Short mmCIF file of C-alpha atoms (C1' of nucleotides) in Angstrom, two decimals:
data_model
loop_
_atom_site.label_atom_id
_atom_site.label_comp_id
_atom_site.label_asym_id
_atom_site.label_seq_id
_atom_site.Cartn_x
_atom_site.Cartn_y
_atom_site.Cartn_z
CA UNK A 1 32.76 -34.32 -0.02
CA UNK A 2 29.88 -33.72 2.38
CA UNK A 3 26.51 -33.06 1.16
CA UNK A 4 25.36 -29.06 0.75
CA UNK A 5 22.67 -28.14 3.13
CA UNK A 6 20.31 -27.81 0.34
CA UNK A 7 20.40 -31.47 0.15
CA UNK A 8 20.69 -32.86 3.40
CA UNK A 9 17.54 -31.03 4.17
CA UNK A 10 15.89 -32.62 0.89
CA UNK A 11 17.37 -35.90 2.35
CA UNK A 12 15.63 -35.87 5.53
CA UNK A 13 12.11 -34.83 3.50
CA UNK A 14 12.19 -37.72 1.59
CA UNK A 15 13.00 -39.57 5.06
CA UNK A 16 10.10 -37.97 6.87
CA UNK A 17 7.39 -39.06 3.44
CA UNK A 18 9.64 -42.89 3.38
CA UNK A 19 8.35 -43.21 6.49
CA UNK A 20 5.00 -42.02 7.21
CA UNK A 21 4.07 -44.00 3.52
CA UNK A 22 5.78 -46.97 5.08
CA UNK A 23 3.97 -46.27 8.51
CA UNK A 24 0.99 -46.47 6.83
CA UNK A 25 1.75 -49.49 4.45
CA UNK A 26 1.40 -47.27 1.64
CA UNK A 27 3.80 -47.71 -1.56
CA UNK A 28 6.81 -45.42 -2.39
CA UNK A 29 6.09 -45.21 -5.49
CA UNK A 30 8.70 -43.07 -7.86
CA UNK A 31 6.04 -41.28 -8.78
CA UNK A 32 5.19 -39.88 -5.16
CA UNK A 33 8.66 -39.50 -4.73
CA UNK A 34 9.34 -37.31 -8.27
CA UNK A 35 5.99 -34.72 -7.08
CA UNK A 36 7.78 -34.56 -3.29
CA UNK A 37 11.18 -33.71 -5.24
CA UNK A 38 9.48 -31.05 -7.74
CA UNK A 39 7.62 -29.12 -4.76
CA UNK A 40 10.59 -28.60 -2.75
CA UNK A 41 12.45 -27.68 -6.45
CA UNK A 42 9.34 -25.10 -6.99
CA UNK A 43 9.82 -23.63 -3.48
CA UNK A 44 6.68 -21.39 -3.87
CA UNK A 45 3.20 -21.62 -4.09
CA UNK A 46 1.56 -23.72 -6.43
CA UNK A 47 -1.38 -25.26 -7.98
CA UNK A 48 -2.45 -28.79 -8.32
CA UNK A 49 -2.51 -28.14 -12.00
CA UNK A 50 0.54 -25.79 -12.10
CA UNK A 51 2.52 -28.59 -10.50
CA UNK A 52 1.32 -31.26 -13.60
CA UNK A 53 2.01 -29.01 -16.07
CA UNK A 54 5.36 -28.28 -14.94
CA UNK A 55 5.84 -32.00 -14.35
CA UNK A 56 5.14 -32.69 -18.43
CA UNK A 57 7.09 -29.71 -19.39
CA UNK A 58 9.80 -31.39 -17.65
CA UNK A 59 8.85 -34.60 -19.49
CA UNK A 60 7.97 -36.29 -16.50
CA UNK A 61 4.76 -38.27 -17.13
CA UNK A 62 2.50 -38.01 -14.28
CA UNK A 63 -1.57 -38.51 -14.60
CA UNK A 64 -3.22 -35.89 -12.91
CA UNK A 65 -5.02 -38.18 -10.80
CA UNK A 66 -1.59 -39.39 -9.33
CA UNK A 67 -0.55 -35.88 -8.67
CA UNK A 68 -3.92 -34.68 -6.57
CA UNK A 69 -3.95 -38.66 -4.75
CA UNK A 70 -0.11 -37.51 -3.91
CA UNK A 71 -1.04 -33.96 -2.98
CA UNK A 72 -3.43 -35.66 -0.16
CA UNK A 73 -0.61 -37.69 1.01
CA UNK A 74 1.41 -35.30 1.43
CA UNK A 75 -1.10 -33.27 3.10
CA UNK A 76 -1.73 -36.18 5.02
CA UNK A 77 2.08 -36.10 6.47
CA UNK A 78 2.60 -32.72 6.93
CA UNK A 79 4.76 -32.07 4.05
CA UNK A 80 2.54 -29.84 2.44
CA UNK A 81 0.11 -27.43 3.60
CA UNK A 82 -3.21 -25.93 1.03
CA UNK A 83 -4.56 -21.97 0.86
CA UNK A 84 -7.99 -20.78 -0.41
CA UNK A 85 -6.69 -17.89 -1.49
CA UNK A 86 -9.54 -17.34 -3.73
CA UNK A 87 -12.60 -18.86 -4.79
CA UNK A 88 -10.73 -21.14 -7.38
CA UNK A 89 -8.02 -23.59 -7.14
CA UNK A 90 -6.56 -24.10 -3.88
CA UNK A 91 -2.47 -23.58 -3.93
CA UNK A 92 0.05 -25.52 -1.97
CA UNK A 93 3.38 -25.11 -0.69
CA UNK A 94 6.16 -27.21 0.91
CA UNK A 95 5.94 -27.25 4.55
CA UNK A 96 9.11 -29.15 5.65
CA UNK A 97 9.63 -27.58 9.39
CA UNK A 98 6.63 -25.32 8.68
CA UNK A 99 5.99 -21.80 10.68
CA UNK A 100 3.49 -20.16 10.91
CA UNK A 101 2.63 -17.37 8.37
CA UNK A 102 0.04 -15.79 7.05
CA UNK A 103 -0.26 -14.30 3.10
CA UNK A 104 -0.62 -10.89 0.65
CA UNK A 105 -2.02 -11.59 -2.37
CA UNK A 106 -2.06 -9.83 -5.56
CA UNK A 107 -5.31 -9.56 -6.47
CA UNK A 108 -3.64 -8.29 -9.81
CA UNK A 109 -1.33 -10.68 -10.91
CA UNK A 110 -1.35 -13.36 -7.51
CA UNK A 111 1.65 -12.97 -6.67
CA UNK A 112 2.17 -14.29 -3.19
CA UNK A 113 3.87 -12.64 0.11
CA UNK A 114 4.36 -13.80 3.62
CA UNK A 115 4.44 -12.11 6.47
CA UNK A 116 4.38 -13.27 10.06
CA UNK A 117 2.87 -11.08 13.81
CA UNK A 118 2.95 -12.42 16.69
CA UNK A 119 -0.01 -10.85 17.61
CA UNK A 120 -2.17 -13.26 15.52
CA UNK A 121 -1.70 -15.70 18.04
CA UNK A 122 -2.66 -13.53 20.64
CA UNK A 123 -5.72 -12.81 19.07
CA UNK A 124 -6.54 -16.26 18.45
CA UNK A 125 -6.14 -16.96 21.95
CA UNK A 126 -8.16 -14.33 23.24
CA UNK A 127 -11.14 -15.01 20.59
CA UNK A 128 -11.27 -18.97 21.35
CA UNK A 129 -11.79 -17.95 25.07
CA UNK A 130 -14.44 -15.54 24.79
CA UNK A 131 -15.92 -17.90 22.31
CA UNK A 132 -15.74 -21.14 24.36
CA UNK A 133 -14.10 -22.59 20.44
CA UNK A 134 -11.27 -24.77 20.45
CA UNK A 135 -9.27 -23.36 17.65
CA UNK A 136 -7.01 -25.81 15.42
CA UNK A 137 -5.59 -23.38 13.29
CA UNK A 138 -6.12 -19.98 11.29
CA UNK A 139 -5.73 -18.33 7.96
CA UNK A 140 -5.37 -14.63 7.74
CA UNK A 141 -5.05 -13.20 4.07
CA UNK A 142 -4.64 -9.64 3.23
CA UNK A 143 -5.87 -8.63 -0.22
CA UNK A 144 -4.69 -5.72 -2.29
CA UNK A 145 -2.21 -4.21 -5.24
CA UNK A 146 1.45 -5.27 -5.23
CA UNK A 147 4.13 -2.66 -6.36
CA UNK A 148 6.27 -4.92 -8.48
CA UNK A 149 7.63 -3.85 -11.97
CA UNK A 150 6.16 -6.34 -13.32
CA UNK A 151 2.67 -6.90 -12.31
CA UNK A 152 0.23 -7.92 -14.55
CA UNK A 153 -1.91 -4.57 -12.93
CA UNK A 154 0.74 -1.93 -13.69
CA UNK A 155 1.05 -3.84 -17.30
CA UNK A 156 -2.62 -3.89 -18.14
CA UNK A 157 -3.38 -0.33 -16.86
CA UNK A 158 -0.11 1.20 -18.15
CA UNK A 159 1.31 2.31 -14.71
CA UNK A 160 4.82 2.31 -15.47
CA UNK A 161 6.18 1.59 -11.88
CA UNK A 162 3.93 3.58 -10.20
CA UNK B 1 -48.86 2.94 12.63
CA UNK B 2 -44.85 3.52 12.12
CA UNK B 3 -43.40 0.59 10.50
CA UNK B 4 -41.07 -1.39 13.21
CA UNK B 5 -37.38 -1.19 13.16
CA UNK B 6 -37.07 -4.04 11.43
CA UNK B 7 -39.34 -3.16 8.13
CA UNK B 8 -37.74 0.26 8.37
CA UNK B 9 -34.41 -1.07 7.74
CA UNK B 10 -35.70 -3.01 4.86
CA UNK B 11 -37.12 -0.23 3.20
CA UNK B 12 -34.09 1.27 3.05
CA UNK B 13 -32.41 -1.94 1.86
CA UNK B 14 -34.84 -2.26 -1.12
CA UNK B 15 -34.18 1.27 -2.17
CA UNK B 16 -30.58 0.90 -2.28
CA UNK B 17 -31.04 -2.10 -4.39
CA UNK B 18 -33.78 -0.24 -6.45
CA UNK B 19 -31.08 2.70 -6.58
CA UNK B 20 -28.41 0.63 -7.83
CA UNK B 21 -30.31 -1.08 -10.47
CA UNK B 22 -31.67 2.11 -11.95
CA UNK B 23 -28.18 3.75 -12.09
CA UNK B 24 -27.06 0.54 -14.04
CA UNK B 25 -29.88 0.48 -16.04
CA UNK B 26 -30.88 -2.51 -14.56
CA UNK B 27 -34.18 -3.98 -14.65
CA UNK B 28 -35.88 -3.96 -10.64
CA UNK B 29 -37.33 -7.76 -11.30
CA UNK B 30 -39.51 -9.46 -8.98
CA UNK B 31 -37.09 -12.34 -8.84
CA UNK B 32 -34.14 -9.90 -7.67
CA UNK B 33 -36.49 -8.32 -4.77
CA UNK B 34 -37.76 -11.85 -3.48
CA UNK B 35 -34.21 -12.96 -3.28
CA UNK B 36 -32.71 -9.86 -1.56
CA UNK B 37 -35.59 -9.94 0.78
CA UNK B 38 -35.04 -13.67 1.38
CA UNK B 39 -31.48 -13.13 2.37
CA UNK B 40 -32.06 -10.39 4.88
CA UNK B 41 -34.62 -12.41 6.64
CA UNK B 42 -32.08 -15.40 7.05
CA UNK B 43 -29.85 -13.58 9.02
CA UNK B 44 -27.08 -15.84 8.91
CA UNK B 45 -24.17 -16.89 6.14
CA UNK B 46 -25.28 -19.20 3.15
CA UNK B 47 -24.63 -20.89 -0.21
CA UNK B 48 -26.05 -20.47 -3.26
CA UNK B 49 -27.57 -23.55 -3.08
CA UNK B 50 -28.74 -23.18 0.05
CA UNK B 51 -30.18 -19.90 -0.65
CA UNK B 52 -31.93 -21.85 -3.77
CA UNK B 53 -33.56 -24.81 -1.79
CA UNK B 54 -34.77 -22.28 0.83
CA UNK B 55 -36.75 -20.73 -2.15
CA UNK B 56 -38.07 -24.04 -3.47
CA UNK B 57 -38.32 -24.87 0.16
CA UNK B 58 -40.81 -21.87 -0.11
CA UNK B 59 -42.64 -22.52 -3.45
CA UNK B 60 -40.86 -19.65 -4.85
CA UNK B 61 -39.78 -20.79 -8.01
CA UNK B 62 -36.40 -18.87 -9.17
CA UNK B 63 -33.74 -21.02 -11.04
CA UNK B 64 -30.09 -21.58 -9.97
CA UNK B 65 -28.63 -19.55 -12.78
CA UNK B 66 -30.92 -16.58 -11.30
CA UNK B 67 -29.51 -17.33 -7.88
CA UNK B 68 -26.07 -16.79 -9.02
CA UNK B 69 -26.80 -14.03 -11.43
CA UNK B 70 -28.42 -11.83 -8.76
CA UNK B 71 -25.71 -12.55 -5.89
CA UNK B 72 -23.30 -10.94 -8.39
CA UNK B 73 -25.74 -7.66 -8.33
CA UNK B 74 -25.68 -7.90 -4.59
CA UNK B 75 -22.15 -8.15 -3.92
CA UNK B 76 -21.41 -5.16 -6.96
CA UNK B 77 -24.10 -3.59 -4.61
CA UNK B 78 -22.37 -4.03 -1.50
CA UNK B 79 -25.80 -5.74 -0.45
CA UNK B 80 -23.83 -8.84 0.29
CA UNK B 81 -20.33 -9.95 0.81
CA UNK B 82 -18.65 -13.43 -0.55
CA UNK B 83 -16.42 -15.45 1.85
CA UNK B 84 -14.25 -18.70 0.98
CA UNK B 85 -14.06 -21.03 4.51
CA UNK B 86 -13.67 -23.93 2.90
CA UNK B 87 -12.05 -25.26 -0.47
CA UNK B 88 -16.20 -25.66 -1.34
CA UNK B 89 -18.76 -23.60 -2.08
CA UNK B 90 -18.59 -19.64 -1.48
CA UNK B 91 -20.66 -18.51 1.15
CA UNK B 92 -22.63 -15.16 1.28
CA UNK B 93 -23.99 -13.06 4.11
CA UNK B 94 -26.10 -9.90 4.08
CA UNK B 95 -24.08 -6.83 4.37
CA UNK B 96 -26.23 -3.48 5.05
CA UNK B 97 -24.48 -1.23 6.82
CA UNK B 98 -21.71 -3.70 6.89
CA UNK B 99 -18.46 -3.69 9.78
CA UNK B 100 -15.89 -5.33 9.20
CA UNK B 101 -15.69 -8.88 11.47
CA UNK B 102 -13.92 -11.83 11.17
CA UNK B 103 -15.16 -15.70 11.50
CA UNK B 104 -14.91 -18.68 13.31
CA UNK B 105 -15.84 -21.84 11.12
CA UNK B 106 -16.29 -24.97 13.19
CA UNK B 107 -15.09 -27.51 10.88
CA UNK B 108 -17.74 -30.65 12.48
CA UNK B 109 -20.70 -28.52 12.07
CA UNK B 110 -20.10 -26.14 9.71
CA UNK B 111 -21.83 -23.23 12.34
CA UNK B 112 -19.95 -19.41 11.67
CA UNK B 113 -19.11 -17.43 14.59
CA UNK B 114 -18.09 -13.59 13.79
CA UNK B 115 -15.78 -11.94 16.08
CA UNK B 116 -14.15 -8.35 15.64
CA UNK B 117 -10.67 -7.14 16.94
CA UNK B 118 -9.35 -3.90 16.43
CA UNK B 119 -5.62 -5.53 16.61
CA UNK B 120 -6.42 -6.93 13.14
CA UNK B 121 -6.72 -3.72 11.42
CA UNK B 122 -3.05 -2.51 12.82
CA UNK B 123 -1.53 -5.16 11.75
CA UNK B 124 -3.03 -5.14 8.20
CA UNK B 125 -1.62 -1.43 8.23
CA UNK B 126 1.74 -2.12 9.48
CA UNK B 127 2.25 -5.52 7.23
CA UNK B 128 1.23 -3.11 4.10
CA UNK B 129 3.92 -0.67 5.10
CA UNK B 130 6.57 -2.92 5.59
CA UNK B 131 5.88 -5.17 2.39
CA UNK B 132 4.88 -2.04 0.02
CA UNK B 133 1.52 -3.44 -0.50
CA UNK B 134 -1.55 -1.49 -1.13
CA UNK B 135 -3.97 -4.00 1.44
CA UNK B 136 -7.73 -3.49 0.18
CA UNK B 137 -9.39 -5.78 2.78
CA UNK B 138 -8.72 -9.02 4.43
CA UNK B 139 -9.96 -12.50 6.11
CA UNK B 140 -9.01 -13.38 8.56
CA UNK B 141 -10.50 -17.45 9.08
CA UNK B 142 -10.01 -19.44 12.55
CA UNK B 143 -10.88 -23.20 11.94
CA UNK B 144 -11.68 -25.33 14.82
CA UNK B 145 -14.54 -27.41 17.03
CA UNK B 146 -17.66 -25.57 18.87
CA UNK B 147 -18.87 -26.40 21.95
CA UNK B 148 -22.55 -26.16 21.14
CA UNK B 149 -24.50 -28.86 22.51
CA UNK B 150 -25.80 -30.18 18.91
CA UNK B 151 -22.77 -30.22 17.13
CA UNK B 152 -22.11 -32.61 14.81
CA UNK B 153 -19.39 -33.44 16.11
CA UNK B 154 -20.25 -34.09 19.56
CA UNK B 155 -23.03 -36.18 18.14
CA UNK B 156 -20.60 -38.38 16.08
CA UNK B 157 -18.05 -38.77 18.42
CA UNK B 158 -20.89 -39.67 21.58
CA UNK B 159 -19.53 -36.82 23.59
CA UNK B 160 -22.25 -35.42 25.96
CA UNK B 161 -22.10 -31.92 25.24
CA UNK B 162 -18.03 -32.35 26.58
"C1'" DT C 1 1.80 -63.44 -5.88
"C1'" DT C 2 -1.02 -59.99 -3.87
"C1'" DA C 3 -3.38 -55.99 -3.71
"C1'" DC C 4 -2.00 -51.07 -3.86
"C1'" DT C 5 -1.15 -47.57 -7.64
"C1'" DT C 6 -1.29 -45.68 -11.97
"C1'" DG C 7 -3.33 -43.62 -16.12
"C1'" DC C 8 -7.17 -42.81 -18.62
"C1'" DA C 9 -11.72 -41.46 -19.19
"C1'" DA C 10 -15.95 -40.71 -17.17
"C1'" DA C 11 -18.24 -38.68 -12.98
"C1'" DT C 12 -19.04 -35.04 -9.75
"C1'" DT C 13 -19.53 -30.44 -7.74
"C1'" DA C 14 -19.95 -25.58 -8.00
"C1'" DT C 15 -20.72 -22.21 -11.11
"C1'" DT C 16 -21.38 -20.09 -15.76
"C1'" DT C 17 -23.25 -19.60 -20.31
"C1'" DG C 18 -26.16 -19.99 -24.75
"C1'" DC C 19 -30.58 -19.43 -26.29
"C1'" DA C 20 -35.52 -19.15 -27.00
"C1'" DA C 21 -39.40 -17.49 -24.40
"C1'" DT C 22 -40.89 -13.86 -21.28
"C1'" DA C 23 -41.50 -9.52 -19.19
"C1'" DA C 24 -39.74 -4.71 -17.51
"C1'" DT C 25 -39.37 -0.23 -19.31
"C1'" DA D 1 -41.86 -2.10 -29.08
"C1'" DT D 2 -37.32 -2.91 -27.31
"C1'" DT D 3 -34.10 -5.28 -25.14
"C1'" DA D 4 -32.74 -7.04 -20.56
"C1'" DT D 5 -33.84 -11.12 -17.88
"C1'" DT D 6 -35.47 -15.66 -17.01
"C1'" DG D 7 -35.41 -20.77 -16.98
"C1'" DC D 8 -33.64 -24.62 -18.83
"C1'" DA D 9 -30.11 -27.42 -20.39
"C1'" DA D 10 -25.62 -27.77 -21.84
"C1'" DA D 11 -20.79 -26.03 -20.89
"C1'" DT D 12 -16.87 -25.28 -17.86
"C1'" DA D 13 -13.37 -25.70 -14.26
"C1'" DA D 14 -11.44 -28.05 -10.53
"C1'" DT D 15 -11.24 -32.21 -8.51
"C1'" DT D 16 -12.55 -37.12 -7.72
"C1'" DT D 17 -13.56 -41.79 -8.95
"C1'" DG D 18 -14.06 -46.47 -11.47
"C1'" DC D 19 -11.56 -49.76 -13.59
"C1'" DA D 20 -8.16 -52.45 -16.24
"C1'" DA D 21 -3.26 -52.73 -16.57
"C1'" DG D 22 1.07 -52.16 -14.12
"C1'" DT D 23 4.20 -52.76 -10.23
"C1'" DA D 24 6.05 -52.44 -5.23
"C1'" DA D 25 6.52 -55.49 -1.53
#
DNA sequence: TTACTTGCAAATTATTTGCAATAAT
DNA sequence: ATTATTGCAAATAATTTGCAAGTAA
């Protein structure tokens, strides 16, 4: 039987880290190849020390040094991108055939949206002309409440569902 | 003779700062005026540790923990306003009489840019309708290279003002 | 076999906190 | 006189690094 999509596609990530480790006479190590794996299980955003905790609850036994050296690599190949979100850690996500988006955040309970306008780009445009900059990329982040049942704000405040 | 512009405008700083302390029942120390005057006459975005050697720098003689314990008055006092560029330190700028402006962070030099388009605040209105989100504020972040003559980078890479 | 990686613990960076001495009210 | 604030040093949180032991190539 042929492989579901959800698998092919994790099939050609590991492909795409295989060989940028390889270009780069770096080892695939199993565990590089377990943290790819568990970021594309996650499929959200995450922190480096989210992603190790969830790796021992699983019983996998990762050092947190391995799992930020991997996080770089992965960086490093485009397999990952990181968010500042806020002044603590930075989170990550996958970022297999990545588009552009930009984030919400729950200042509440930091929950994460994503949203996408075109007119971002625009914008960008426009400001590295008038600027004489040479933009690489941007990060726009919108700050605020969420209306979710189950937000820690409505919880702690006693909103039911506001 | 009438104070110039310039003094006028920190007069009135002071006294908000005076004014918020008092309704707090916070005491107006010497070492929170010196700092909030400090900041206003740098003009420009900063660290706290920046903002600490500039005092040594100075002779004033204010510890870190003071630093940071007084930029938390200034930003409850909307004196000053917090940004995160990088995955680093926080930066600060003074923020009397604040509008709202976004920033370009050249990523050789480190130099800030501000830049303000009105397309910014639509789309923060829109994206909150759409996604049910109550948006507070936002940052919007464009990472890229300058053009000035002594940037960093230009220096390290020998490119004659390019 | 070689030298890159790992895990652990110690180091580092940015920021915060405990506490005795000091000073604003 | 009271009690918030200061400076210092130690604590914390997130992340990085040194090094001996392990392992991919």
């Amino acid at each position: 039987m042929p492989p579901n999509p959800q698998e092919a596609r994790m099939i050609n990530i590991r492909e795409h880290f295989r060989a940028f480790l390889k270009d780069r006479n770096q080892r695939q190590t199993p565990e590089r190849f377990t943290i790819l794996e568990e970021i594309y299980k996650l499929n959200d955003h995450f922190d480096a020390d989210e992603l190790y905790i969830h790796l021992k609850g699983k019983g996998v036994n990762i050092s947190r040094a391995t799992v930020y050296n991997t996080l770089e690599l992965l960086l490093a190949s485009n397999l990952v991108v990181r968010h500042q979100f806020g002044q603590n850690q930075a989170k990550y996500e996958g970022a297999y055939r990545y588009r552009q988006h930009d984030h919400l955040i729950c200042l509440d309970c930091n929950h994460v949206l994503e949203y996408c306008d075109p007119r971002i780009q625009a914008i960008q445009e426009m400001v590295a002309q008038i600027l004489n900059f040479e933009i690489t990329h941007h990060a726009l982040h919108m700050y605020g409440h969420c209306k979710r049942e189950n937000c820690e704000f409505r919880a702690r405040k006693g909103l039911a569902g506001r």
